[in-house]
Amino acid sequence: MLTDTAEYQYQLDDAFFLDLDAPEVQKGQVNVTLKVRKTSGVYQLDFHTEGEVVVICDRCLDEMEQPIETTDRLKVKLGAEYSEEDDMVIVPEEEGYINVAWFIYEFIALSIPMKHVHAPGKCNKDMVNKLSKHLRVSGDEEEDDDDFLVEAADEPQEIDPRWNELKKILDNN
């Protein structure tokens, strides 16, 4: 079995992300190592991606740096027409090449955690203060808008203990 290998290094910067014009990531500094191995007509592309991208904080809406590191694999073979199935990409023989830019971007975007939040104390203070004014933490607080007020009974109501567990999540954010 004949095996050919090649290795490529890419340094991705803000220009890369702007050229792709994708919504998730617009800025970043990422290093990508691509190892290509050909075995029996199938090219195996192993990507190792490491660096930082800039995303929007879910809490204060300021930009924040998000470290990423991921290792991904893609298999490519030559065929009649372009198609993608699971982890196999078929490239037309007359073209004989594949542009990996979008695949690299997808690997980066998929490695970003769903929740983007600054470390404690790093969020924009003005935005956090505005948010805390509108965040209802306790069931005893009154709302400013009379449409949302519910008359409380004279007797104190017992709170379902499951809500107390959920309040802990709010307190950690």
mmCIF file with all atom_site columns, C-alpha atoms in Angstrom:
data_model
loop_
_atom_site.group_PDB
_atom_site.id
_atom_site.type_symbol
_atom_site.label_atom_id
_atom_site.label_alt_id
_atom_site.label_comp_id
_atom_site.label_asym_id
_atom_site.label_entity_id
_atom_site.label_seq_id
_atom_site.pdbx_PDB_ins_code
_atom_site.Cartn_x
_atom_site.Cartn_y
_atom_site.Cartn_z
_atom_site.occupancy
_atom_site.B_iso_or_equiv
_atom_site.pdbx_formal_charge
_atom_site.auth_seq_id
_atom_site.auth_comp_id
_atom_site.auth_asym_id
_atom_site.auth_atom_id
_atom_site.pdbx_PDB_model_num
ATOM 1   C CA . MET A 1 1   ? 0.000   0.000  0.000   1.00 0.00 ? 1   MET A CA 1
ATOM 2   C CA . LEU A 1 2   ? 1.551   3.294  -1.152  1.00 0.00 ? 2   LEU A CA 1
ATOM 3   C CA . THR A 1 3   ? 1.217   6.265  1.184   1.00 0.00 ? 3   THR A CA 1
ATOM 4   C CA . ASP A 1 4   ? 2.049   9.893  0.316   1.00 0.00 ? 4   ASP A CA 1
ATOM 5   C CA . THR A 1 5   ? 1.991   12.600 2.976   1.00 0.00 ? 5   THR A CA 1
ATOM 6   C CA . ALA A 1 6   ? 2.234   16.394 3.031   1.00 0.00 ? 6   ALA A CA 1
ATOM 7   C CA . GLU A 1 7   ? 1.909   18.991 5.766   1.00 0.00 ? 7   GLU A CA 1
ATOM 8   C CA . TYR A 1 8   ? 0.659   22.582 5.487   1.00 0.00 ? 8   TYR A CA 1
ATOM 9   C CA . GLN A 1 9   ? 0.633   25.435 8.008   1.00 0.00 ? 9   GLN A CA 1
ATOM 10  C CA . TYR A 1 10  ? -1.881  28.281 7.942   1.00 0.00 ? 10  TYR A CA 1
ATOM 11  C CA . GLN A 1 11  ? -1.971  31.416 10.097  1.00 0.00 ? 11  GLN A CA 1
ATOM 12  C CA . LEU A 1 12  ? -5.504  32.784 9.990   1.00 0.00 ? 12  LEU A CA 1
ATOM 13  C CA . ASP A 1 13  ? -6.168  36.385 10.961  1.00 0.00 ? 13  ASP A CA 1
ATOM 14  C CA . ASP A 1 14  ? -9.047  38.872 10.805  1.00 0.00 ? 14  ASP A CA 1
ATOM 15  C CA . ALA A 1 15  ? -8.784  39.052 6.987   1.00 0.00 ? 15  ALA A CA 1
ATOM 16  C CA . PHE A 1 16  ? -9.575  35.320 6.693   1.00 0.00 ? 16  PHE A CA 1
ATOM 17  C CA . PHE A 1 17  ? -12.770 35.646 8.726   1.00 0.00 ? 17  PHE A CA 1
ATOM 18  C CA . LEU A 1 18  ? -13.872 38.834 6.940   1.00 0.00 ? 18  LEU A CA 1
ATOM 19  C CA . ASP A 1 19  ? -13.296 37.252 3.509   1.00 0.00 ? 19  ASP A CA 1
ATOM 20  C CA . LEU A 1 20  ? -15.573 34.344 4.403   1.00 0.00 ? 20  LEU A CA 1
ATOM 21  C CA . ASP A 1 21  ? -18.270 36.767 5.603   1.00 0.00 ? 21  ASP A CA 1
ATOM 22  C CA . ALA A 1 22  ? -19.703 34.226 8.025   1.00 0.00 ? 22  ALA A CA 1
ATOM 23  C CA . PRO A 1 23  ? -21.851 35.278 10.990  1.00 0.00 ? 23  PRO A CA 1
ATOM 24  C CA . GLU A 1 24  ? -20.312 33.358 13.917  1.00 0.00 ? 24  GLU A CA 1
ATOM 25  C CA . VAL A 1 25  ? -16.747 34.652 13.825  1.00 0.00 ? 25  VAL A CA 1
ATOM 26  C CA . GLN A 1 26  ? -15.516 37.917 12.327  1.00 0.00 ? 26  GLN A CA 1
ATOM 27  C CA . LYS A 1 27  ? -12.084 38.184 13.998  1.00 0.00 ? 27  LYS A CA 1
ATOM 28  C CA . GLY A 1 28  ? -9.388  35.938 15.342  1.00 0.00 ? 28  GLY A CA 1
ATOM 29  C CA . GLN A 1 29  ? -5.822  34.658 15.334  1.00 0.00 ? 29  GLN A CA 1
ATOM 30  C CA . VAL A 1 30  ? -5.736  30.930 14.630  1.00 0.00 ? 30  VAL A CA 1
ATOM 31  C CA . ASN A 1 31  ? -2.985  28.512 13.594  1.00 0.00 ? 31  ASN A CA 1
ATOM 32  C CA . VAL A 1 32  ? -3.961  25.480 11.541  1.00 0.00 ? 32  VAL A CA 1
ATOM 33  C CA . THR A 1 33  ? -1.795  22.465 10.796  1.00 0.00 ? 33  THR A CA 1
ATOM 34  C CA . LEU A 1 34  ? -3.112  20.331 7.945   1.00 0.00 ? 34  LEU A CA 1
ATOM 35  C CA . LYS A 1 35  ? -1.642  16.899 7.337   1.00 0.00 ? 35  LYS A CA 1
ATOM 36  C CA . VAL A 1 36  ? -2.695  15.242 4.091   1.00 0.00 ? 36  VAL A CA 1
ATOM 37  C CA . ARG A 1 37  ? -2.190  11.532 3.620   1.00 0.00 ? 37  ARG A CA 1
ATOM 38  C CA . LYS A 1 38  ? -3.089  9.640  0.449   1.00 0.00 ? 38  LYS A CA 1
ATOM 39  C CA . THR A 1 39  ? -3.938  5.984  0.777   1.00 0.00 ? 39  THR A CA 1
ATOM 40  C CA . SER A 1 40  ? -5.527  3.883  -1.987  1.00 0.00 ? 40  SER A CA 1
ATOM 41  C CA . GLY A 1 41  ? -7.196  6.795  -3.805  1.00 0.00 ? 41  GLY A CA 1
ATOM 42  C CA . VAL A 1 42  ? -8.562  8.437  -0.636  1.00 0.00 ? 42  VAL A CA 1
ATOM 43  C CA . TYR A 1 43  ? -6.989  11.562 0.817   1.00 0.00 ? 43  TYR A CA 1
ATOM 44  C CA . GLN A 1 44  ? -7.186  11.853 4.584   1.00 0.00 ? 44  GLN A CA 1
ATOM 45  C CA . LEU A 1 45  ? -7.005  15.459 5.805   1.00 0.00 ? 45  LEU A CA 1
ATOM 46  C CA . ASP A 1 46  ? -6.190  15.885 9.500   1.00 0.00 ? 46  ASP A CA 1
ATOM 47  C CA . PHE A 1 47  ? -6.658  19.425 10.830  1.00 0.00 ? 47  PHE A CA 1
ATOM 48  C CA . HIS A 1 48  ? -5.293  20.679 14.142  1.00 0.00 ? 48  HIS A CA 1
ATOM 49  C CA . THR A 1 49  ? -6.620  24.144 14.912  1.00 0.00 ? 49  THR A CA 1
ATOM 50  C CA . GLU A 1 50  ? -5.494  26.283 17.837  1.00 0.00 ? 50  GLU A CA 1
ATOM 51  C CA . GLY A 1 51  ? -5.830  29.966 18.707  1.00 0.00 ? 51  GLY A CA 1
ATOM 52  C CA . GLU A 1 52  ? -8.337  32.610 19.730  1.00 0.00 ? 52  GLU A CA 1
ATOM 53  C CA . VAL A 1 53  ? -11.414 33.992 18.033  1.00 0.00 ? 53  VAL A CA 1
ATOM 54  C CA . VAL A 1 54  ? -13.448 37.053 18.936  1.00 0.00 ? 54  VAL A CA 1
ATOM 55  C CA . VAL A 1 55  ? -17.117 36.458 19.729  1.00 0.00 ? 55  VAL A CA 1
ATOM 56  C CA . ILE A 1 56  ? -19.847 38.559 21.313  1.00 0.00 ? 56  ILE A CA 1
ATOM 57  C CA . CYS A 1 57  ? -20.472 38.079 25.037  1.00 0.00 ? 57  CYS A CA 1
ATOM 58  C CA . ASP A 1 58  ? -24.021 36.826 25.606  1.00 0.00 ? 58  ASP A CA 1
ATOM 59  C CA . ARG A 1 59  ? -24.355 38.908 28.759  1.00 0.00 ? 59  ARG A CA 1
ATOM 60  C CA . CYS A 1 60  ? -22.887 42.355 28.019  1.00 0.00 ? 60  CYS A CA 1
ATOM 61  C CA . LEU A 1 61  ? -22.705 42.246 24.183  1.00 0.00 ? 61  LEU A CA 1
ATOM 62  C CA . ASP A 1 62  ? -19.032 43.337 24.147  1.00 0.00 ? 62  ASP A CA 1
ATOM 63  C CA . GLU A 1 63  ? -16.432 41.452 22.146  1.00 0.00 ? 63  GLU A CA 1
ATOM 64  C CA . MET A 1 64  ? -14.493 38.766 23.985  1.00 0.00 ? 64  MET A CA 1
ATOM 65  C CA . GLU A 1 65  ? -11.651 36.457 23.088  1.00 0.00 ? 65  GLU A CA 1
ATOM 66  C CA . GLN A 1 66  ? -12.552 32.778 23.067  1.00 0.00 ? 66  GLN A CA 1
ATOM 67  C CA . PRO A 1 67  ? -9.693  30.255 23.032  1.00 0.00 ? 67  PRO A CA 1
ATOM 68  C CA . ILE A 1 68  ? -10.234 27.290 20.720  1.00 0.00 ? 68  ILE A CA 1
ATOM 69  C CA . GLU A 1 69  ? -8.458  24.042 20.038  1.00 0.00 ? 69  GLU A CA 1
ATOM 70  C CA . THR A 1 70  ? -9.792  21.252 17.885  1.00 0.00 ? 70  THR A CA 1
ATOM 71  C CA . THR A 1 71  ? -8.645  18.269 15.865  1.00 0.00 ? 71  THR A CA 1
ATOM 72  C CA . ASP A 1 72  ? -10.782 17.213 12.914  1.00 0.00 ? 72  ASP A CA 1
ATOM 73  C CA . ARG A 1 73  ? -10.586 14.766 10.035  1.00 0.00 ? 73  ARG A CA 1
ATOM 74  C CA . LEU A 1 74  ? -11.969 14.929 6.517   1.00 0.00 ? 74  LEU A CA 1
ATOM 75  C CA . LYS A 1 75  ? -11.713 12.294 3.789   1.00 0.00 ? 75  LYS A CA 1
ATOM 76  C CA . VAL A 1 76  ? -11.562 13.338 0.142   1.00 0.00 ? 76  VAL A CA 1
ATOM 77  C CA . LYS A 1 77  ? -11.627 11.291 -3.032  1.00 0.00 ? 77  LYS A CA 1
ATOM 78  C CA . LEU A 1 78  ? -11.890 12.037 -6.715  1.00 0.00 ? 78  LEU A CA 1
ATOM 79  C CA . GLY A 1 79  ? -15.151 11.329 -8.515  1.00 0.00 ? 79  GLY A CA 1
ATOM 80  C CA . ALA A 1 80  ? -17.527 12.446 -11.254 1.00 0.00 ? 80  ALA A CA 1
ATOM 81  C CA . GLU A 1 81  ? -19.088 15.442 -9.452  1.00 0.00 ? 81  GLU A CA 1
ATOM 82  C CA . TYR A 1 82  ? -18.788 17.316 -6.183  1.00 0.00 ? 82  TYR A CA 1
ATOM 83  C CA . SER A 1 83  ? -20.682 15.935 -3.202  1.00 0.00 ? 83  SER A CA 1
ATOM 84  C CA . GLU A 1 84  ? -20.453 15.753 0.587   1.00 0.00 ? 84  GLU A CA 1
ATOM 85  C CA . GLU A 1 85  ? -21.561 12.747 2.599   1.00 0.00 ? 85  GLU A CA 1
ATOM 86  C CA . ASP A 1 86  ? -20.808 12.507 6.331   1.00 0.00 ? 86  ASP A CA 1
ATOM 87  C CA . ASP A 1 87  ? -17.020 12.864 6.579   1.00 0.00 ? 87  ASP A CA 1
ATOM 88  C CA . MET A 1 88  ? -16.347 12.106 2.876   1.00 0.00 ? 88  MET A CA 1
ATOM 89  C CA . VAL A 1 89  ? -16.070 14.804 0.209   1.00 0.00 ? 89  VAL A CA 1
ATOM 90  C CA . ILE A 1 90  ? -15.994 13.849 -3.472  1.00 0.00 ? 90  ILE A CA 1
ATOM 91  C CA . VAL A 1 91  ? -14.129 16.291 -5.728  1.00 0.00 ? 91  VAL A CA 1
ATOM 92  C CA . PRO A 1 92  ? -14.554 16.272 -9.535  1.00 0.00 ? 92  PRO A CA 1
ATOM 93  C CA . GLU A 1 93  ? -11.545 14.659 -11.217 1.00 0.00 ? 93  GLU A CA 1
ATOM 94  C CA . GLU A 1 94  ? -11.232 17.455 -13.800 1.00 0.00 ? 94  GLU A CA 1
ATOM 95  C CA . GLU A 1 95  ? -10.758 20.003 -10.982 1.00 0.00 ? 95  GLU A CA 1
ATOM 96  C CA . GLY A 1 96  ? -8.487  17.847 -8.853  1.00 0.00 ? 96  GLY A CA 1
ATOM 97  C CA . TYR A 1 97  ? -8.345  20.228 -5.872  1.00 0.00 ? 97  TYR A CA 1
ATOM 98  C CA . ILE A 1 98  ? -10.380 21.200 -2.813  1.00 0.00 ? 98  ILE A CA 1
ATOM 99  C CA . ASN A 1 99  ? -10.611 24.577 -1.122  1.00 0.00 ? 99  ASN A CA 1
ATOM 100 C CA . VAL A 1 100 ? -10.406 23.810 2.603   1.00 0.00 ? 100 VAL A CA 1
ATOM 101 C CA . ALA A 1 101 ? -11.124 27.376 3.819   1.00 0.00 ? 101 ALA A CA 1
ATOM 102 C CA . TRP A 1 102 ? -14.822 26.774 4.528   1.00 0.00 ? 102 TRP A CA 1
ATOM 103 C CA . PHE A 1 103 ? -14.120 23.434 6.212   1.00 0.00 ? 103 PHE A CA 1
ATOM 104 C CA . ILE A 1 104 ? -11.559 25.115 8.489   1.00 0.00 ? 104 ILE A CA 1
ATOM 105 C CA . TYR A 1 105 ? -14.089 27.815 9.342   1.00 0.00 ? 105 TYR A CA 1
ATOM 106 C CA . GLU A 1 106 ? -16.751 25.209 10.160  1.00 0.00 ? 106 GLU A CA 1
ATOM 107 C CA . PHE A 1 107 ? -14.338 23.323 12.418  1.00 0.00 ? 107 PHE A CA 1
ATOM 108 C CA . ILE A 1 108 ? -13.557 26.586 14.234  1.00 0.00 ? 108 ILE A CA 1
ATOM 109 C CA . ALA A 1 109 ? -17.235 27.586 14.564  1.00 0.00 ? 109 ALA A CA 1
ATOM 110 C CA . LEU A 1 110 ? -18.173 24.132 15.879  1.00 0.00 ? 110 LEU A CA 1
ATOM 111 C CA . SER A 1 111 ? -15.442 24.273 18.528  1.00 0.00 ? 111 SER A CA 1
ATOM 112 C CA . ILE A 1 112 ? -16.805 27.481 20.070  1.00 0.00 ? 112 ILE A CA 1
ATOM 113 C CA . PRO A 1 113 ? -18.887 26.822 23.198  1.00 0.00 ? 113 PRO A CA 1
ATOM 114 C CA . MET A 1 114 ? -22.608 27.570 22.938  1.00 0.00 ? 114 MET A CA 1
ATOM 115 C CA . LYS A 1 115 ? -22.411 30.040 25.813  1.00 0.00 ? 115 LYS A CA 1
ATOM 116 C CA . HIS A 1 116 ? -20.112 33.049 25.321  1.00 0.00 ? 116 HIS A CA 1
ATOM 117 C CA . VAL A 1 117 ? -19.616 34.859 28.629  1.00 0.00 ? 117 VAL A CA 1
ATOM 118 C CA . HIS A 1 118 ? -16.710 36.895 29.968  1.00 0.00 ? 118 HIS A CA 1
ATOM 119 C CA . ALA A 1 119 ? -14.888 35.667 33.040  1.00 0.00 ? 119 ALA A CA 1
ATOM 120 C CA . PRO A 1 120 ? -16.431 36.947 36.299  1.00 0.00 ? 120 PRO A CA 1
ATOM 121 C CA . GLY A 1 121 ? -15.859 40.684 36.666  1.00 0.00 ? 121 GLY A CA 1
ATOM 122 C CA . LYS A 1 122 ? -14.793 41.210 33.032  1.00 0.00 ? 122 LYS A CA 1
ATOM 123 C CA . CYS A 1 123 ? -18.172 42.127 31.529  1.00 0.00 ? 123 CYS A CA 1
ATOM 124 C CA . ASN A 1 124 ? -19.035 45.717 30.605  1.00 0.00 ? 124 ASN A CA 1
ATOM 125 C CA . LYS A 1 125 ? -20.058 47.231 33.959  1.00 0.00 ? 125 LYS A CA 1
ATOM 126 C CA . ASP A 1 126 ? -22.651 49.635 32.479  1.00 0.00 ? 126 ASP A CA 1
ATOM 127 C CA . MET A 1 127 ? -24.418 46.851 30.609  1.00 0.00 ? 127 MET A CA 1
ATOM 128 C CA . VAL A 1 128 ? -24.369 44.523 33.639  1.00 0.00 ? 128 VAL A CA 1
ATOM 129 C CA . ASN A 1 129 ? -25.928 47.294 35.773  1.00 0.00 ? 129 ASN A CA 1
ATOM 130 C CA . LYS A 1 130 ? -28.684 47.848 33.189  1.00 0.00 ? 130 LYS A CA 1
ATOM 131 C CA . LEU A 1 131 ? -29.260 44.114 32.934  1.00 0.00 ? 131 LEU A CA 1
ATOM 132 C CA . SER A 1 132 ? -29.477 43.666 36.704  1.00 0.00 ? 132 SER A CA 1
ATOM 133 C CA . LYS A 1 133 ? -32.143 46.404 36.883  1.00 0.00 ? 133 LYS A CA 1
ATOM 134 C CA . HIS A 1 134 ? -34.355 44.394 34.556  1.00 0.00 ? 134 HIS A CA 1
ATOM 135 C CA . LEU A 1 135 ? -33.529 40.947 35.836  1.00 0.00 ? 135 LEU A CA 1
ATOM 136 C CA . ARG A 1 136 ? -36.060 39.651 38.300  1.00 0.00 ? 136 ARG A CA 1
ATOM 137 C CA . VAL A 1 137 ? -34.179 37.606 40.879  1.00 0.00 ? 137 VAL A CA 1
ATOM 138 C CA . SER A 1 138 ? -36.715 37.166 43.625  1.00 0.00 ? 138 SER A CA 1
ATOM 139 C CA . GLY A 1 139 ? -40.411 36.309 43.530  1.00 0.00 ? 139 GLY A CA 1
ATOM 140 C CA . ASP A 1 140 ? -40.990 38.982 46.196  1.00 0.00 ? 140 ASP A CA 1
ATOM 141 C CA . GLU A 1 141 ? -39.926 41.896 43.986  1.00 0.00 ? 141 GLU A CA 1
ATOM 142 C CA . GLU A 1 142 ? -42.565 44.075 42.351  1.00 0.00 ? 142 GLU A CA 1
ATOM 143 C CA . GLU A 1 143 ? -42.609 44.764 38.625  1.00 0.00 ? 143 GLU A CA 1
ATOM 144 C CA . ASP A 1 144 ? -42.725 48.366 37.366  1.00 0.00 ? 144 ASP A CA 1
ATOM 145 C CA . ASP A 1 145 ? -45.366 47.519 34.757  1.00 0.00 ? 145 ASP A CA 1
ATOM 146 C CA . ASP A 1 146 ? -48.801 47.033 36.338  1.00 0.00 ? 146 ASP A CA 1
ATOM 147 C CA . ASP A 1 147 ? -49.873 44.711 33.506  1.00 0.00 ? 147 ASP A CA 1
ATOM 148 C CA . PHE A 1 148 ? -47.507 42.061 34.828  1.00 0.00 ? 148 PHE A CA 1
ATOM 149 C CA . LEU A 1 149 ? -48.451 42.311 38.505  1.00 0.00 ? 149 LEU A CA 1
ATOM 150 C CA . VAL A 1 150 ? -50.206 39.405 40.110  1.00 0.00 ? 150 VAL A CA 1
ATOM 151 C CA . GLU A 1 151 ? -52.003 39.972 43.362  1.00 0.00 ? 151 GLU A CA 1
ATOM 152 C CA . ALA A 1 152 ? -50.293 38.062 46.153  1.00 0.00 ? 152 ALA A CA 1
ATOM 153 C CA . ALA A 1 153 ? -52.400 36.071 48.548  1.00 0.00 ? 153 ALA A CA 1
ATOM 154 C CA . ASP A 1 154 ? -52.383 37.072 52.194  1.00 0.00 ? 154 ASP A CA 1
ATOM 155 C CA . GLU A 1 155 ? -50.688 33.793 53.047  1.00 0.00 ? 155 GLU A CA 1
ATOM 156 C CA . PRO A 1 156 ? -47.050 33.285 52.050  1.00 0.00 ? 156 PRO A CA 1
ATOM 157 C CA . GLN A 1 157 ? -46.755 30.895 49.152  1.00 0.00 ? 157 GLN A CA 1
ATOM 158 C CA . GLU A 1 158 ? -44.393 27.958 49.306  1.00 0.00 ? 158 GLU A CA 1
ATOM 159 C CA . ILE A 1 159 ? -41.884 27.987 46.440  1.00 0.00 ? 159 ILE A CA 1
ATOM 160 C CA . ASP A 1 160 ? -41.262 24.770 44.565  1.00 0.00 ? 160 ASP A CA 1
ATOM 161 C CA . PRO A 1 161 ? -37.697 23.656 45.530  1.00 0.00 ? 161 PRO A CA 1
ATOM 162 C CA . ARG A 1 162 ? -36.844 23.034 41.881  1.00 0.00 ? 162 ARG A CA 1
ATOM 163 C CA . TRP A 1 163 ? -36.969 26.810 41.293  1.00 0.00 ? 163 TRP A CA 1
ATOM 164 C CA . ASN A 1 164 ? -34.350 27.331 44.000  1.00 0.00 ? 164 ASN A CA 1
ATOM 165 C CA . GLU A 1 165 ? -31.966 25.070 42.081  1.00 0.00 ? 165 GLU A CA 1
ATOM 166 C CA . LEU A 1 166 ? -32.598 27.059 38.902  1.00 0.00 ? 166 LEU A CA 1
ATOM 167 C CA . LYS A 1 167 ? -31.976 30.342 40.765  1.00 0.00 ? 167 LYS A CA 1
ATOM 168 C CA . LYS A 1 168 ? -28.470 29.088 41.536  1.00 0.00 ? 168 LYS A CA 1
ATOM 169 C CA . ILE A 1 169 ? -27.774 29.133 37.798  1.00 0.00 ? 169 ILE A CA 1
ATOM 170 C CA . LEU A 1 170 ? -28.844 32.786 37.630  1.00 0.00 ? 170 LEU A CA 1
ATOM 171 C CA . ASP A 1 171 ? -26.637 33.637 40.597  1.00 0.00 ? 171 ASP A CA 1
ATOM 172 C CA . ASN A 1 172 ? -23.603 32.054 38.911  1.00 0.00 ? 172 ASN A CA 1
ATOM 173 C CA . ASN A 1 173 ? -24.072 34.202 35.796  1.00 0.00 ? 173 ASN A CA 1
#
